[in-house]
Every structure is written in C-alpha cells, then in structure tokens.
Amino acid sequence: LDYKMPPKTLAKTTCMICRHSAKDIPANDKGSVACEFCERWFHPVCVGMSQEKFKVLLEWVSDGSPSPWKCDVCSVSMVKLDKTIKALSVRQDNLEARQDEVENR
C-alpha cells in the first residue's frame, strides 16, 4: 500500500486507507485495528483482513495485550530494518575478529 502519512494526531482518528473520520471508525472490538508500530488505525476490510483473522486479533487484544498486527508500510519497514541490523551484526563480528587477530600477533 502506498498512502501519504498525515500528522499522527489525524492518523489516530482516521482510517489510513478510506480516510473516514473517527466517528466512522468504531472501537477496536467493533471494526477497526491499530498498527502495533505506527499506531495508525485501519478498517479490516480496507487492508484486506479476513473476518476470521480479525476475530483472532480481537481475541488476542481482549486481555489488554497490544495488537500484534502491522500495516503494510510498517511491515516493509521492519523487514528492511531487520536486514540492516543483521548486516551490521555481521560487520561488527568481522571487525571484532580482526581486532582479536591484531591483538594476538
């Protein structure tokens, strides 16, 4: 999905896909879902979430647990971030190994 991010205050009161206002977004247990990372709200139907998946998500958050769902923008960002972190970890390991070699000479 490619959508323009509005200010965070507006994002908390507007579906990021259809742009309906908070008045049209019922409480979480009645038809909307927040992204775990950006905390923006979406209608399940707007993001192609099945009713079954939405019901499972509702069960998950019913005890006050945070939503484990991520919007498409955050999902892509998290994949990129994960790849970057792994690459940096490999670079750090290589640097530490080289330092050990130099110190042991």
mmCIF file of C-alpha atoms in Angstrom:
data_model
loop_
_atom_site.group_PDB
_atom_site.id
_atom_site.type_symbol
_atom_site.label_atom_id
_atom_site.label_comp_id
_atom_site.label_asym_id
_atom_site.label_seq_id
_atom_site.Cartn_x
_atom_site.Cartn_y
_atom_site.Cartn_z
ATOM 1 C CA LEU A 1 0.000 0.000 0.000
ATOM 2 C CA ASP A 2 1.175 3.475 -0.715
ATOM 3 C CA TYR A 3 -0.525 6.135 1.336
ATOM 4 C CA LYS A 4 0.559 9.537 2.468
ATOM 5 C CA MET A 5 1.099 9.699 6.201
ATOM 6 C CA PRO A 6 -0.909 12.507 7.779
ATOM 7 C CA PRO A 7 0.077 14.078 11.102
ATOM 8 C CA LYS A 8 -0.006 11.482 13.881
ATOM 9 C CA THR A 9 -2.942 13.186 15.641
ATOM 10 C CA LEU A 10 -5.045 12.897 12.487
ATOM 11 C CA ALA A 11 -3.806 9.345 11.908
ATOM 12 C CA LYS A 12 -5.216 8.248 15.236
ATOM 13 C CA THR A 13 -8.687 9.417 14.217
ATOM 14 C CA THR A 14 -8.754 8.500 10.519
ATOM 15 C CA CYS A 15 -8.594 5.205 8.622
ATOM 16 C CA MET A 16 -5.395 5.498 6.599
ATOM 17 C CA ILE A 17 -6.982 3.887 3.534
ATOM 18 C CA CYS A 18 -10.524 5.231 3.200
ATOM 19 C CA ARG A 19 -9.921 8.408 5.262
ATOM 20 C CA HIS A 20 -13.182 8.102 7.207
ATOM 21 C CA SER A 21 -13.176 10.046 10.425
ATOM 22 C CA ALA A 22 -13.076 8.612 13.936
ATOM 23 C CA LYS A 23 -16.841 8.884 14.109
ATOM 24 C CA ASP A 24 -16.944 6.260 11.359
ATOM 25 C CA ILE A 25 -14.290 4.041 12.988
ATOM 26 C CA PRO A 26 -15.922 2.080 15.797
ATOM 27 C CA ALA A 27 -13.941 0.999 18.838
ATOM 28 C CA ASN A 28 -11.344 -1.706 18.238
ATOM 29 C CA ASP A 29 -13.738 -4.532 19.162
ATOM 30 C CA LYS A 30 -16.298 -3.316 16.634
ATOM 31 C CA GLY A 31 -14.389 -2.946 13.404
ATOM 32 C CA SER A 32 -11.016 -1.211 13.357
ATOM 33 C CA VAL A 33 -7.436 -2.211 14.050
ATOM 34 C CA ALA A 34 -4.353 -0.228 15.052
ATOM 35 C CA CYS A 35 -0.888 -0.926 13.721
ATOM 36 C CA GLU A 36 1.434 -2.055 16.512
ATOM 37 C CA PHE A 37 4.230 0.256 15.352
ATOM 38 C CA CYS A 38 2.796 3.460 13.867
ATOM 39 C CA GLU A 39 -0.431 3.289 15.909
ATOM 40 C CA ARG A 40 -2.474 4.381 12.904
ATOM 41 C CA TRP A 41 -5.997 2.983 12.533
ATOM 42 C CA PHE A 42 -7.409 0.906 9.695
ATOM 43 C CA HIS A 43 -10.677 -0.807 8.893
ATOM 44 C CA PRO A 44 -10.007 -4.542 8.431
ATOM 45 C CA VAL A 45 -11.813 -4.511 5.081
ATOM 46 C CA CYS A 46 -9.647 -1.575 3.907
ATOM 47 C CA VAL A 47 -6.459 -3.614 4.427
ATOM 48 C CA GLY A 48 -7.886 -6.876 3.091
ATOM 49 C CA MET A 49 -8.017 -8.569 6.505
ATOM 50 C CA SER A 50 -10.366 -11.518 6.638
ATOM 51 C CA GLN A 51 -13.122 -11.586 9.239
ATOM 52 C CA GLU A 52 -11.526 -14.734 10.697
ATOM 53 C CA LYS A 53 -8.144 -13.046 11.123
ATOM 54 C CA PHE A 54 -9.829 -10.005 12.643
ATOM 55 C CA LYS A 55 -11.654 -12.222 15.170
ATOM 56 C CA VAL A 56 -8.362 -13.880 16.169
ATOM 57 C CA LEU A 57 -6.798 -10.443 16.577
ATOM 58 C CA LEU A 58 -9.688 -9.333 18.770
ATOM 59 C CA GLU A 59 -9.229 -12.394 20.978
ATOM 60 C CA TRP A 60 -5.529 -11.546 21.269
ATOM 61 C CA VAL A 61 -6.125 -7.953 22.431
ATOM 62 C CA SER A 62 -9.148 -8.750 24.622
ATOM 63 C CA ASP A 63 -6.934 -9.077 27.714
ATOM 64 C CA GLY A 64 -5.268 -5.722 27.096
ATOM 65 C CA SER A 65 -2.337 -7.107 25.099
ATOM 66 C CA PRO A 66 -1.059 -4.797 22.351
ATOM 67 C CA SER A 67 -2.068 -5.593 18.806
ATOM 68 C CA PRO A 68 0.490 -7.814 17.040
ATOM 69 C CA TRP A 69 -0.723 -6.557 13.638
ATOM 70 C CA LYS A 70 1.441 -4.312 11.435
ATOM 71 C CA CYS A 71 0.246 -2.238 8.489
ATOM 72 C CA ASP A 72 1.910 -2.823 5.112
ATOM 73 C CA VAL A 73 4.121 0.267 5.400
ATOM 74 C CA CYS A 74 5.457 -0.795 8.808
ATOM 75 C CA SER A 75 5.821 -4.423 7.690
ATOM 76 C CA VAL A 76 8.075 -3.373 4.802
ATOM 77 C CA SER A 77 9.996 -1.009 7.074
ATOM 78 C CA MET A 78 10.525 -3.756 9.659
ATOM 79 C CA VAL A 79 11.872 -6.156 7.013
ATOM 80 C CA LYS A 80 14.338 -3.512 5.828
ATOM 81 C CA LEU A 81 15.340 -2.705 9.401
ATOM 82 C CA ASP A 82 15.841 -6.392 10.204
ATOM 83 C CA LYS A 83 18.116 -6.837 7.165
ATOM 84 C CA THR A 84 20.122 -3.761 8.155
ATOM 85 C CA ILE A 85 20.534 -4.959 11.739
ATOM 86 C CA LYS A 86 21.700 -8.404 10.567
ATOM 87 C CA ALA A 87 24.216 -6.848 8.153
ATOM 88 C CA LEU A 88 25.555 -4.563 10.889
ATOM 89 C CA SER A 89 25.872 -7.510 13.252
ATOM 90 C CA VAL A 90 27.938 -9.429 10.689
ATOM 91 C CA ARG A 91 30.147 -6.371 10.120
ATOM 92 C CA GLN A 92 30.668 -5.960 13.857
ATOM 93 C CA ASP A 93 31.539 -9.643 14.276
ATOM 94 C CA ASN A 94 34.090 -9.370 11.445
ATOM 95 C CA LEU A 95 35.606 -6.229 12.943
ATOM 96 C CA GLU A 96 35.907 -7.863 16.371
ATOM 97 C CA ALA A 97 37.549 -10.927 14.819
ATOM 98 C CA ARG A 98 40.094 -8.714 13.027
ATOM 99 C CA GLN A 99 40.799 -6.827 16.243
ATOM 100 C CA ASP A 100 41.421 -10.121 18.051
ATOM 101 C CA GLU A 101 43.855 -11.168 15.291
ATOM 102 C CA VAL A 102 45.783 -7.893 15.571
ATOM 103 C CA GLU A 103 45.918 -8.095 19.369
ATOM 104 C CA ASN A 104 47.155 -11.697 19.305
ATOM 105 C CA ARG A 105 50.073 -11.030 16.980
#
